[in-house]
């Protein structure tokens, strides 16, 4: 007969074990022998003791306003919820993690004592908010007073038994409540080795030493921004420079360009419109670009004509014909759409729309 216990709960003074029968049959009245998975227990002990050190480190680094708001401990990880009014910075997380590991390296004895609740409070023992305690409580002291808490759980014998502590995430879960997830022992060491392996692989890929990755990536990001700007400027110059006299129409004495520009980056359209407006001196420019089945539209009206023509109305007139809508200022407005087959006809209709608006 094997029954694997999956959870334990307390009903008054009785501890109830719930489990799943993995082999054999279990009947009322059967006598069973409880056996602890010692490897699993040791990992859970390490994570549990780490939460106590984490709580003390949080109060030391962030302030004494920090209090436990919940926790989860198993043999794989630990989760600790605490009161705090803002996100914990990377520098603070580093300090917290270092303080916990400093206490682990000190390898001090973990001391448990039974005492009256009043004595425990005088000793400075931390208690869970809202928790009911009996007159006699169990006090757990770690780091020779670094952490003093009321706790009835299982723990390591010395802080060094935790091995290594590593924070893997920090996030907000409610107003004024943050959550830290961490790992300890061999699992923490494996996580560090995995991260180191990824850094080495990235270093090889970027042809640099892992220690220089940050500078290398910063340089790549800056270079990409520079190239994107150069490309946008080039697109704008090509678009504006590519407009010939045959593309300029005269509508009631006003110059008009309304065209579809193939392969143009939508980000380059505003600059292209500005350059075309400057080239015209006085007039209206409407450009359209198609990428991935989506239409980007932009219309520009020179300042001397904004009392008679509205770029927002012009671009919206085109957009409505291609399944979209848009708007903006009188001198510059943007829109979109997705009915590409209707685009050429919509652009051709700009002449009539402008002509009617000028009447």
Short mmCIF file of N, CA, C and O in Angstrom, two decimals, residues 132-228:
data_model
loop_
_atom_site.label_atom_id
_atom_site.label_comp_id
_atom_site.label_asym_id
_atom_site.label_seq_id
_atom_site.Cartn_x
_atom_site.Cartn_y
_atom_site.Cartn_z
N UNK A 132 -4.30 34.41 14.60
CA UNK A 132 -4.58 34.16 16.01
C UNK A 132 -3.54 33.20 16.57
O UNK A 132 -3.28 32.15 15.99
N UNK A 133 -2.95 33.57 17.71
CA UNK A 133 -1.91 32.75 18.32
C UNK A 133 -2.35 32.33 19.72
O UNK A 133 -3.08 33.04 20.42
N UNK A 134 -1.87 31.14 20.13
CA UNK A 134 -2.16 30.65 21.48
C UNK A 134 -1.24 31.36 22.46
O UNK A 134 -0.36 32.13 22.07
N UNK A 135 -1.41 31.11 23.75
CA UNK A 135 -0.59 31.76 24.77
C UNK A 135 0.86 31.32 24.70
O UNK A 135 1.77 32.08 25.03
N UNK A 136 1.10 30.07 24.25
CA UNK A 136 2.46 29.58 24.07
C UNK A 136 2.75 29.49 22.58
O UNK A 136 1.97 28.90 21.82
N UNK A 137 3.86 30.11 22.15
CA UNK A 137 4.16 30.15 20.72
C UNK A 137 5.58 29.65 20.46
O UNK A 137 6.41 29.57 21.36
N UNK A 138 5.84 29.33 19.20
CA UNK A 138 7.16 28.87 18.77
C UNK A 138 7.85 30.03 18.07
O UNK A 138 7.33 30.59 17.11
N UNK A 139 9.02 30.39 18.54
CA UNK A 139 9.77 31.52 18.00
C UNK A 139 11.00 31.00 17.27
O UNK A 139 11.77 30.20 17.80
N UNK A 140 11.16 31.46 16.03
CA UNK A 140 12.29 31.04 15.21
C UNK A 140 13.25 32.21 15.05
O UNK A 140 12.86 33.28 14.59
N UNK A 141 14.51 32.01 15.44
CA UNK A 141 15.52 33.05 15.34
C UNK A 141 16.60 32.62 14.36
O UNK A 141 17.14 31.51 14.46
N UNK A 142 16.93 33.50 13.41
CA UNK A 142 17.95 33.22 12.41
C UNK A 142 18.94 34.37 12.35
O UNK A 142 18.57 35.53 12.56
N UNK A 143 20.19 34.05 12.05
CA UNK A 143 21.20 35.08 11.91
C UNK A 143 21.49 35.80 13.21
O UNK A 143 21.80 37.00 13.20
N UNK A 144 21.38 35.10 14.34
CA UNK A 144 21.67 35.68 15.67
C UNK A 144 20.87 36.96 15.90
O UNK A 144 21.39 37.97 16.37
N UNK A 145 19.58 36.92 15.52
CA UNK A 145 18.69 38.05 15.72
C UNK A 145 18.37 38.83 14.46
O UNK A 145 17.56 39.75 14.50
N UNK A 146 18.98 38.47 13.33
CA UNK A 146 18.66 39.13 12.07
C UNK A 146 17.19 38.95 11.75
O UNK A 146 16.50 39.88 11.29
N UNK A 147 16.66 37.75 11.97
CA UNK A 147 15.24 37.45 11.76
C UNK A 147 14.69 36.75 13.00
O UNK A 147 15.25 35.76 13.45
N UNK A 148 13.59 37.31 13.57
CA UNK A 148 12.90 36.69 14.69
C UNK A 148 11.42 36.67 14.35
O UNK A 148 10.79 37.73 14.25
N UNK A 149 10.86 35.49 14.16
CA UNK A 149 9.45 35.38 13.77
C UNK A 149 8.77 34.24 14.49
O UNK A 149 9.40 33.24 14.87
N UNK A 150 7.46 34.38 14.65
CA UNK A 150 6.64 33.28 15.14
C UNK A 150 6.39 32.34 13.98
O UNK A 150 5.95 32.77 12.91
N UNK A 151 6.70 31.07 14.15
CA UNK A 151 6.52 30.11 13.05
C UNK A 151 6.49 28.69 13.58
O UNK A 151 7.30 28.31 14.42
N UNK A 152 5.56 27.91 13.04
CA UNK A 152 5.46 26.51 13.45
C UNK A 152 5.92 25.55 12.38
O UNK A 152 5.75 24.34 12.51
N UNK A 153 6.54 26.08 11.31
CA UNK A 153 6.92 25.24 10.18
C UNK A 153 8.28 24.58 10.34
O UNK A 153 9.00 24.80 11.32
N UNK A 154 8.62 23.80 9.34
CA UNK A 154 9.90 23.09 9.34
C UNK A 154 10.97 23.94 8.68
O UNK A 154 10.71 24.64 7.70
N UNK A 155 12.19 23.89 9.25
CA UNK A 155 13.27 24.76 8.79
C UNK A 155 14.60 24.02 8.78
O UNK A 155 14.73 22.92 9.33
N UNK A 156 15.59 24.67 8.15
CA UNK A 156 16.96 24.13 8.15
C UNK A 156 17.55 24.27 9.56
O UNK A 156 17.02 25.01 10.40
N UNK A 157 18.64 23.57 9.80
CA UNK A 157 19.29 23.66 11.11
C UNK A 157 20.24 24.86 11.19
O UNK A 157 20.40 25.46 12.23
N UNK A 158 20.89 25.16 10.07
CA UNK A 158 21.78 26.32 10.00
C UNK A 158 21.48 27.07 8.70
O UNK A 158 21.05 26.46 7.70
N UNK A 159 21.70 28.37 8.69
CA UNK A 159 21.36 29.16 7.50
C UNK A 159 22.15 28.69 6.28
O UNK A 159 21.66 28.77 5.15
N UNK A 160 23.37 28.17 6.50
CA UNK A 160 24.17 27.70 5.38
C UNK A 160 23.54 26.54 4.64
O UNK A 160 23.90 26.27 3.48
N UNK A 161 22.60 25.83 5.30
CA UNK A 161 21.93 24.71 4.63
C UNK A 161 21.07 25.17 3.46
O UNK A 161 20.69 24.36 2.61
N UNK A 162 20.75 26.47 3.41
CA UNK A 162 19.95 26.99 2.28
C UNK A 162 20.77 26.93 1.00
O UNK A 162 20.23 26.71 -0.08
N UNK A 163 22.07 27.13 1.11
CA UNK A 163 22.98 26.99 -0.04
C UNK A 163 23.17 28.25 -0.85
O UNK A 163 24.24 28.84 -0.85
N UNK A 164 22.14 28.68 -1.53
CA UNK A 164 22.19 29.87 -2.38
C UNK A 164 20.78 30.39 -2.55
O UNK A 164 19.82 29.62 -2.64
N UNK A 165 20.64 31.71 -2.58
CA UNK A 165 19.33 32.35 -2.73
C UNK A 165 19.35 33.23 -3.97
O UNK A 165 20.27 34.03 -4.16
N UNK A 166 18.33 33.10 -4.82
CA UNK A 166 18.27 33.88 -6.06
C UNK A 166 16.85 34.35 -6.33
O UNK A 166 15.91 33.55 -6.43
N UNK A 167 16.69 35.68 -6.44
CA UNK A 167 15.40 36.26 -6.81
C UNK A 167 15.22 36.15 -8.32
O UNK A 167 16.11 36.53 -9.07
N UNK A 168 14.07 35.63 -8.75
CA UNK A 168 13.84 35.47 -10.19
C UNK A 168 12.77 36.42 -10.73
O UNK A 168 12.70 36.65 -11.93
N UNK A 169 11.95 37.01 -9.85
CA UNK A 169 10.96 37.97 -10.34
C UNK A 169 10.42 38.82 -9.21
O UNK A 169 10.45 38.42 -8.03
N UNK A 170 9.94 40.02 -9.57
CA UNK A 170 9.30 40.93 -8.62
C UNK A 170 8.20 41.67 -9.37
O UNK A 170 8.40 42.15 -10.48
N UNK A 171 7.01 41.72 -8.78
CA UNK A 171 5.89 42.37 -9.47
C UNK A 171 4.83 42.80 -8.47
O UNK A 171 4.79 42.33 -7.33
N UNK A 172 3.96 43.71 -8.91
CA UNK A 172 2.82 44.12 -8.09
C UNK A 172 1.64 43.20 -8.33
O UNK A 172 1.39 42.80 -9.47
N UNK A 173 0.92 42.84 -7.27
CA UNK A 173 -0.24 41.95 -7.42
C UNK A 173 -1.53 42.62 -6.95
O UNK A 173 -2.62 42.13 -7.24
N UNK A 174 -1.40 43.71 -6.22
CA UNK A 174 -2.57 44.47 -5.75
C UNK A 174 -2.07 45.84 -5.31
O UNK A 174 -0.86 46.09 -5.25
N UNK A 175 -2.98 46.73 -5.01
CA UNK A 175 -2.60 48.06 -4.57
C UNK A 175 -1.82 47.96 -3.26
O UNK A 175 -2.32 47.48 -2.25
N UNK A 176 -0.56 48.40 -3.29
CA UNK A 176 0.27 48.38 -2.10
C UNK A 176 0.82 47.03 -1.73
O UNK A 176 1.36 46.86 -0.63
N UNK A 177 0.69 46.05 -2.62
CA UNK A 177 1.20 44.70 -2.33
C UNK A 177 2.09 44.25 -3.48
O UNK A 177 1.68 44.27 -4.65
N UNK A 178 3.32 43.85 -3.16
CA UNK A 178 4.28 43.35 -4.14
C UNK A 178 4.53 41.87 -3.92
O UNK A 178 4.22 41.33 -2.86
N UNK A 179 5.08 41.21 -4.94
CA UNK A 179 5.38 39.78 -4.84
C UNK A 179 6.77 39.50 -5.37
O UNK A 179 7.14 39.94 -6.46
N UNK A 180 7.54 38.75 -4.58
CA UNK A 180 8.85 38.28 -5.01
C UNK A 180 8.80 36.77 -5.13
O UNK A 180 8.28 36.08 -4.25
N UNK A 181 9.32 36.24 -6.23
CA UNK A 181 9.49 34.80 -6.39
C UNK A 181 10.98 34.52 -6.44
O UNK A 181 11.75 35.26 -7.07
N UNK A 182 11.39 33.46 -5.75
CA UNK A 182 12.81 33.16 -5.65
C UNK A 182 13.02 31.65 -5.56
O UNK A 182 12.07 30.88 -5.38
N UNK A 183 14.26 31.25 -5.68
CA UNK A 183 14.64 29.84 -5.59
C UNK A 183 15.89 29.74 -4.72
O UNK A 183 16.57 30.74 -4.47
N UNK A 184 16.18 28.53 -4.26
CA UNK A 184 17.34 28.36 -3.40
C UNK A 184 18.03 27.03 -3.69
O UNK A 184 17.54 26.21 -4.46
N UNK A 185 19.19 26.85 -3.04
CA UNK A 185 19.90 25.58 -3.14
C UNK A 185 20.38 25.25 -4.54
O UNK A 185 20.76 26.13 -5.31
N UNK A 186 20.34 23.94 -4.87
CA UNK A 186 20.81 23.48 -6.16
C UNK A 186 19.99 24.05 -7.31
O UNK A 186 20.52 24.29 -8.40
N UNK A 187 18.72 24.28 -7.06
CA UNK A 187 17.89 24.85 -8.14
C UNK A 187 18.38 26.25 -8.48
O UNK A 187 18.41 26.65 -9.64
N UNK A 188 18.74 27.03 -7.46
CA UNK A 188 19.27 28.37 -7.71
C UNK A 188 20.59 28.30 -8.46
O UNK A 188 20.84 29.07 -9.39
N UNK A 189 21.44 27.33 -8.08
CA UNK A 189 22.72 27.17 -8.77
C UNK A 189 22.50 26.78 -10.23
O UNK A 189 23.19 27.29 -11.12
N UNK A 190 21.53 25.90 -10.48
CA UNK A 190 21.23 25.49 -11.86
C UNK A 190 20.71 26.67 -12.67
O UNK A 190 21.05 26.83 -13.85
N UNK A 191 19.89 27.51 -12.03
CA UNK A 191 19.34 28.69 -12.72
C UNK A 191 20.47 29.64 -13.09
O UNK A 191 20.50 30.17 -14.20
N UNK A 192 21.40 29.86 -12.17
CA UNK A 192 22.54 30.73 -12.45
C UNK A 192 23.38 30.17 -13.59
O UNK A 192 23.80 30.91 -14.49
N UNK A 193 23.62 28.86 -13.58
CA UNK A 193 24.39 28.23 -14.65
C UNK A 193 23.70 28.37 -16.00
O UNK A 193 24.34 28.62 -17.03
N UNK A 194 22.37 28.24 -16.00
CA UNK A 194 21.60 28.38 -17.24
C UNK A 194 21.70 29.80 -17.78
O UNK A 194 21.91 30.01 -18.98
N UNK A 195 21.54 30.79 -16.89
CA UNK A 195 21.66 32.19 -17.31
C UNK A 195 23.06 32.50 -17.83
O UNK A 195 23.24 33.20 -18.83
N UNK A 196 24.08 31.93 -17.15
CA UNK A 196 25.45 32.14 -17.59
C UNK A 196 25.67 31.54 -18.98
O UNK A 196 26.34 32.13 -19.83
N UNK A 197 25.07 30.35 -19.20
CA UNK A 197 25.19 29.71 -20.51
C UNK A 197 24.57 30.56 -21.60
O UNK A 197 25.11 30.67 -22.71
N UNK A 198 23.42 31.20 -21.29
CA UNK A 198 22.77 32.06 -22.27
C UNK A 198 23.62 33.29 -22.56
O UNK A 198 23.71 33.75 -23.71
N UNK A 199 24.25 33.84 -21.54
CA UNK A 199 25.12 35.00 -21.74
C UNK A 199 26.32 34.64 -22.61
O UNK A 199 26.71 35.41 -23.50
N UNK A 200 26.90 33.45 -22.37
CA UNK A 200 28.04 33.01 -23.17
C UNK A 200 27.61 32.84 -24.62
O UNK A 200 28.32 33.24 -25.56
N UNK A 201 26.41 32.23 -24.83
CA UNK A 201 25.90 32.02 -26.20
C UNK A 201 25.65 33.35 -26.90
O UNK A 201 25.98 33.52 -28.08
N UNK A 202 25.09 34.31 -26.17
CA UNK A 202 24.86 35.64 -26.75
C UNK A 202 26.19 36.32 -27.09
O UNK A 202 26.32 36.99 -28.11
N UNK A 203 27.16 36.14 -26.19
CA UNK A 203 28.47 36.72 -26.44
C UNK A 203 29.10 36.18 -27.71
O UNK A 203 29.67 36.93 -28.51
N UNK A 204 28.97 34.87 -27.91
CA UNK A 204 29.51 34.26 -29.14
C UNK A 204 28.78 34.81 -30.36
O UNK A 204 29.37 35.10 -31.39
N UNK A 205 27.45 34.91 -30.24
CA UNK A 205 26.65 35.38 -31.38
C UNK A 205 27.00 36.82 -31.74
O UNK A 205 27.04 37.18 -32.92
N UNK A 206 27.27 37.64 -30.72
CA UNK A 206 27.58 39.05 -30.96
C UNK A 206 29.08 39.31 -31.01
O UNK A 206 29.50 40.47 -31.09
N UNK A 207 29.84 38.21 -30.94
CA UNK A 207 31.31 38.30 -31.05
C UNK A 207 31.90 39.26 -30.01
O UNK A 207 32.67 40.17 -30.33
N UNK A 208 31.52 39.04 -28.76
CA UNK A 208 32.06 39.84 -27.68
C UNK A 208 32.08 39.03 -26.40
O UNK A 208 31.41 38.00 -26.29
N UNK A 209 32.86 39.49 -25.44
CA UNK A 209 32.93 38.83 -24.15
C UNK A 209 31.63 39.08 -23.39
O UNK A 209 31.06 40.17 -23.47
N UNK A 210 31.10 38.06 -22.63
CA UNK A 210 29.85 38.25 -21.89
C UNK A 210 29.86 39.49 -20.99
O UNK A 210 28.83 40.14 -20.82
N UNK A 211 31.03 39.82 -20.44
CA UNK A 211 31.13 40.99 -19.57
C UNK A 211 30.91 42.29 -20.33
O UNK A 211 30.59 43.33 -19.73
N UNK A 212 31.07 42.26 -21.66
CA UNK A 212 30.92 43.45 -22.49
C UNK A 212 29.59 43.49 -23.23
O UNK A 212 29.38 44.33 -24.10
N UNK A 213 28.69 42.55 -22.91
CA UNK A 213 27.42 42.46 -23.64
C UNK A 213 26.59 43.74 -23.55
O UNK A 213 26.01 44.19 -24.54
N UNK A 214 26.52 44.32 -22.36
CA UNK A 214 25.70 45.52 -22.18
C UNK A 214 26.16 46.64 -23.10
O UNK A 214 25.35 47.27 -23.79
N UNK A 215 27.49 46.89 -23.13
CA UNK A 215 28.02 47.95 -23.99
C UNK A 215 27.80 47.62 -25.46
O UNK A 215 27.48 48.49 -26.27
N UNK A 216 27.96 46.33 -25.81
CA UNK A 216 27.78 45.90 -27.19
C UNK A 216 26.33 46.11 -27.64
O UNK A 216 26.07 46.62 -28.74
N UNK A 217 25.39 45.75 -26.79
CA UNK A 217 23.97 45.90 -27.13
C UNK A 217 23.60 47.37 -27.21
O UNK A 217 22.85 47.80 -28.10
N UNK A 218 24.11 48.19 -26.27
CA UNK A 218 23.84 49.64 -26.32
C UNK A 218 24.31 50.22 -27.65
O UNK A 218 23.63 51.05 -28.26
N UNK A 219 25.51 49.80 -28.08
CA UNK A 219 26.06 50.30 -29.35
C UNK A 219 25.21 49.86 -30.53
O UNK A 219 24.96 50.63 -31.46
N UNK A 220 24.70 48.60 -30.47
CA UNK A 220 23.86 48.09 -31.56
C UNK A 220 22.54 48.83 -31.62
O UNK A 220 22.03 49.15 -32.71
N UNK A 221 21.94 49.11 -30.45
CA UNK A 221 20.67 49.83 -30.41
C UNK A 221 20.85 51.24 -30.96
O UNK A 221 20.03 51.73 -31.74
N UNK A 222 21.93 51.90 -30.56
CA UNK A 222 22.20 53.25 -31.05
C UNK A 222 22.42 53.25 -32.56
O UNK A 222 21.95 54.13 -33.28
N UNK A 223 23.14 52.24 -33.03
CA UNK A 223 23.39 52.14 -34.46
C UNK A 223 22.09 51.89 -35.23
O UNK A 223 21.89 52.45 -36.32
N UNK A 224 21.21 51.07 -34.66
CA UNK A 224 19.93 50.80 -35.33
C UNK A 224 19.09 52.07 -35.40
O UNK A 224 18.45 52.33 -36.43
N UNK A 225 19.08 52.84 -34.32
CA UNK A 225 18.33 54.10 -34.33
C UNK A 225 18.86 55.03 -35.41
O UNK A 225 18.10 55.70 -36.11
N UNK A 226 20.20 55.08 -35.53
CA UNK A 226 20.82 55.95 -36.53
C UNK A 226 20.44 55.50 -37.93
O UNK A 226 20.08 56.32 -38.79
N UNK A 227 20.49 54.17 -38.16
CA UNK A 227 20.14 53.64 -39.48
C UNK A 227 18.67 53.87 -39.81
O UNK A 227 18.33 54.18 -40.96
N UNK A 228 17.80 53.72 -38.81
CA UNK A 228 16.37 53.96 -39.03
C UNK A 228 16.12 55.42 -39.41
O UNK A 228 15.29 55.70 -40.28
#
